[in-house]
Amino acid sequence: MKTPILLQTILLLTMSNVFMTFAWYAHLKELNSKPWLIAALASWGIALLEYLFQVPANRIGHTQYSVAQLKMLQEVISLSVFAPFSIWYLRQPLKLDYLWAALCILGAVYFMFRGGASAH
């Protein structure tokens, strides 16, 4: 049985976002005392891994979905990865405003996908 394109895209984008979240924010905790250039180089190394998942995710997803739909999917996944990361890894407090923001994003997803898949 072949894995559906949407599931392939979601899994690859999730992996991509895990690496990108670490590339963008882990240096705030792990390399905070190092010069910014060291943090930037470490982040670039992690970001390379992110691209190894992101590029195929978008190529696969674009066979069935529009670029706008892929971007909306990316944003939802990005926030879904970032929220637990910021709470557990960076020890940031959970706020009710995150729920309201998530509901706004869900509304955006509805409008982006209400007509179904629409590649190109």
Short mmCIF file of C-alpha atoms in Angstrom, two decimals:
data_model
loop_
_atom_site.label_atom_id
_atom_site.label_comp_id
_atom_site.label_asym_id
_atom_site.label_seq_id
_atom_site.Cartn_x
_atom_site.Cartn_y
_atom_site.Cartn_z
CA MET A 1 0.00 0.00 0.00
CA LYS A 2 1.40 3.38 -1.01
CA THR A 3 1.55 6.14 1.61
CA PRO A 4 -0.85 8.97 0.65
CA ILE A 5 0.80 12.17 -0.58
CA LEU A 6 -0.67 14.26 2.23
CA LEU A 7 0.75 11.90 4.86
CA GLN A 8 4.17 11.82 3.18
CA THR A 9 4.18 15.61 3.04
CA ILE A 10 3.10 16.00 6.67
CA LEU A 11 5.71 13.53 7.95
CA LEU A 12 8.55 15.13 5.98
CA LEU A 13 7.50 18.65 6.96
CA THR A 14 7.28 17.59 10.60
CA MET A 15 10.85 16.26 10.52
CA SER A 16 11.92 19.41 8.71
CA ASN A 17 10.33 21.58 11.38
CA VAL A 18 11.91 19.69 14.23
CA PHE A 19 15.35 20.45 12.78
CA MET A 20 14.45 24.04 11.89
CA THR A 21 13.06 24.78 15.33
CA PHE A 22 16.32 23.58 16.86
CA ALA A 23 18.32 25.58 14.30
CA TRP A 24 16.39 28.77 15.06
CA TYR A 25 15.99 28.54 18.82
CA ALA A 26 18.17 25.89 20.53
CA HIS A 27 21.18 28.23 20.50
CA LEU A 28 19.30 30.49 22.91
CA LYS A 29 19.74 27.79 25.53
CA GLU A 30 22.74 25.75 24.40
CA LEU A 31 25.07 28.38 22.93
CA ASN A 32 23.91 31.48 24.77
CA SER A 33 27.38 32.21 26.15
CA LYS A 34 29.12 31.66 22.78
CA PRO A 35 29.69 34.37 20.16
CA TRP A 36 26.80 34.82 17.74
CA LEU A 37 28.93 33.58 14.84
CA ILE A 38 29.36 30.18 16.53
CA ALA A 39 25.60 30.01 17.08
CA ALA A 40 24.97 30.98 13.45
CA LEU A 41 27.33 28.31 12.11
CA ALA A 42 25.79 25.65 14.35
CA SER A 43 22.32 26.74 13.22
CA TRP A 44 23.33 26.54 9.55
CA GLY A 45 24.54 23.00 10.08
CA ILE A 46 21.22 22.01 11.60
CA ALA A 47 19.32 23.90 8.90
CA LEU A 48 21.03 21.80 6.21
CA LEU A 49 19.37 18.75 7.76
CA GLU A 50 16.09 20.64 7.73
CA TYR A 51 16.36 21.22 3.98
CA LEU A 52 16.95 17.50 3.37
CA PHE A 53 13.37 16.94 4.58
CA GLN A 54 11.74 20.20 3.46
CA VAL A 55 12.68 20.06 -0.22
CA PRO A 56 11.30 16.56 -0.85
CA ALA A 57 8.22 17.38 1.26
CA ASN A 58 7.36 20.33 -0.97
CA ARG A 59 8.17 18.46 -4.19
CA ILE A 60 5.95 15.54 -3.19
CA GLY A 61 3.19 17.78 -1.83
CA HIS A 62 3.21 20.03 -4.89
CA THR A 63 2.08 17.11 -7.06
CA GLN A 64 -1.31 17.39 -5.38
CA TYR A 65 -1.46 20.71 -3.51
CA SER A 66 -0.94 24.36 -4.39
CA VAL A 67 2.01 26.33 -3.04
CA ALA A 68 -0.39 28.31 -0.83
CA GLN A 69 -1.82 25.10 0.62
CA LEU A 70 1.69 23.75 1.25
CA LYS A 71 2.64 26.99 3.00
CA MET A 72 -0.42 26.83 5.24
CA LEU A 73 0.36 23.19 6.06
CA GLN A 74 3.94 24.22 6.87
CA GLU A 75 2.75 26.96 9.23
CA VAL A 76 0.42 24.63 11.14
CA ILE A 77 3.16 22.02 11.50
CA SER A 78 5.69 24.68 12.45
CA LEU A 79 3.52 25.94 15.30
CA SER A 80 2.66 22.38 16.33
CA VAL A 81 6.37 21.63 16.69
CA PHE A 82 7.29 25.00 18.18
CA ALA A 83 4.71 25.05 20.99
CA PRO A 84 5.93 21.90 22.78
CA PHE A 85 9.56 22.83 22.05
CA SER A 86 9.19 26.25 23.66
CA ILE A 87 7.37 24.84 26.68
CA TRP A 88 9.55 21.79 27.42
CA TYR A 89 12.94 22.68 25.96
CA LEU A 90 13.09 26.43 26.47
CA ARG A 91 10.87 26.38 29.59
CA GLN A 92 8.56 29.11 28.34
CA PRO A 93 5.16 29.40 30.05
CA LEU A 94 2.02 28.19 28.27
CA LYS A 95 -0.44 31.02 27.71
CA LEU A 96 -4.11 31.02 26.78
CA ASP A 97 -3.26 33.35 23.89
CA TYR A 98 -1.60 30.35 22.19
CA LEU A 99 -4.99 28.64 22.03
CA TRP A 100 -6.63 31.71 20.46
CA ALA A 101 -3.81 31.97 17.93
CA ALA A 102 -4.15 28.26 17.11
CA LEU A 103 -7.87 28.73 16.49
CA CYS A 104 -7.11 31.57 14.07
CA ILE A 105 -4.66 29.32 12.23
CA LEU A 106 -7.29 26.57 12.03
CA GLY A 107 -9.62 29.10 10.43
CA ALA A 108 -6.94 29.91 7.87
CA VAL A 109 -6.51 26.18 7.15
CA TYR A 110 -10.23 25.84 6.57
CA PHE A 111 -10.27 28.63 4.00
CA MET A 112 -7.11 27.38 2.28
CA PHE A 113 -8.32 23.78 1.94
CA ARG A 114 -12.11 24.14 1.67
CA GLY A 115 -12.01 23.54 -2.07
CA GLY A 116 -9.84 20.43 -1.69
CA ALA A 117 -6.46 19.78 -3.27
CA SER A 118 -5.56 22.17 -6.06
CA ALA A 119 -2.03 21.70 -7.36
CA HIS A 120 -0.68 24.45 -9.58
#
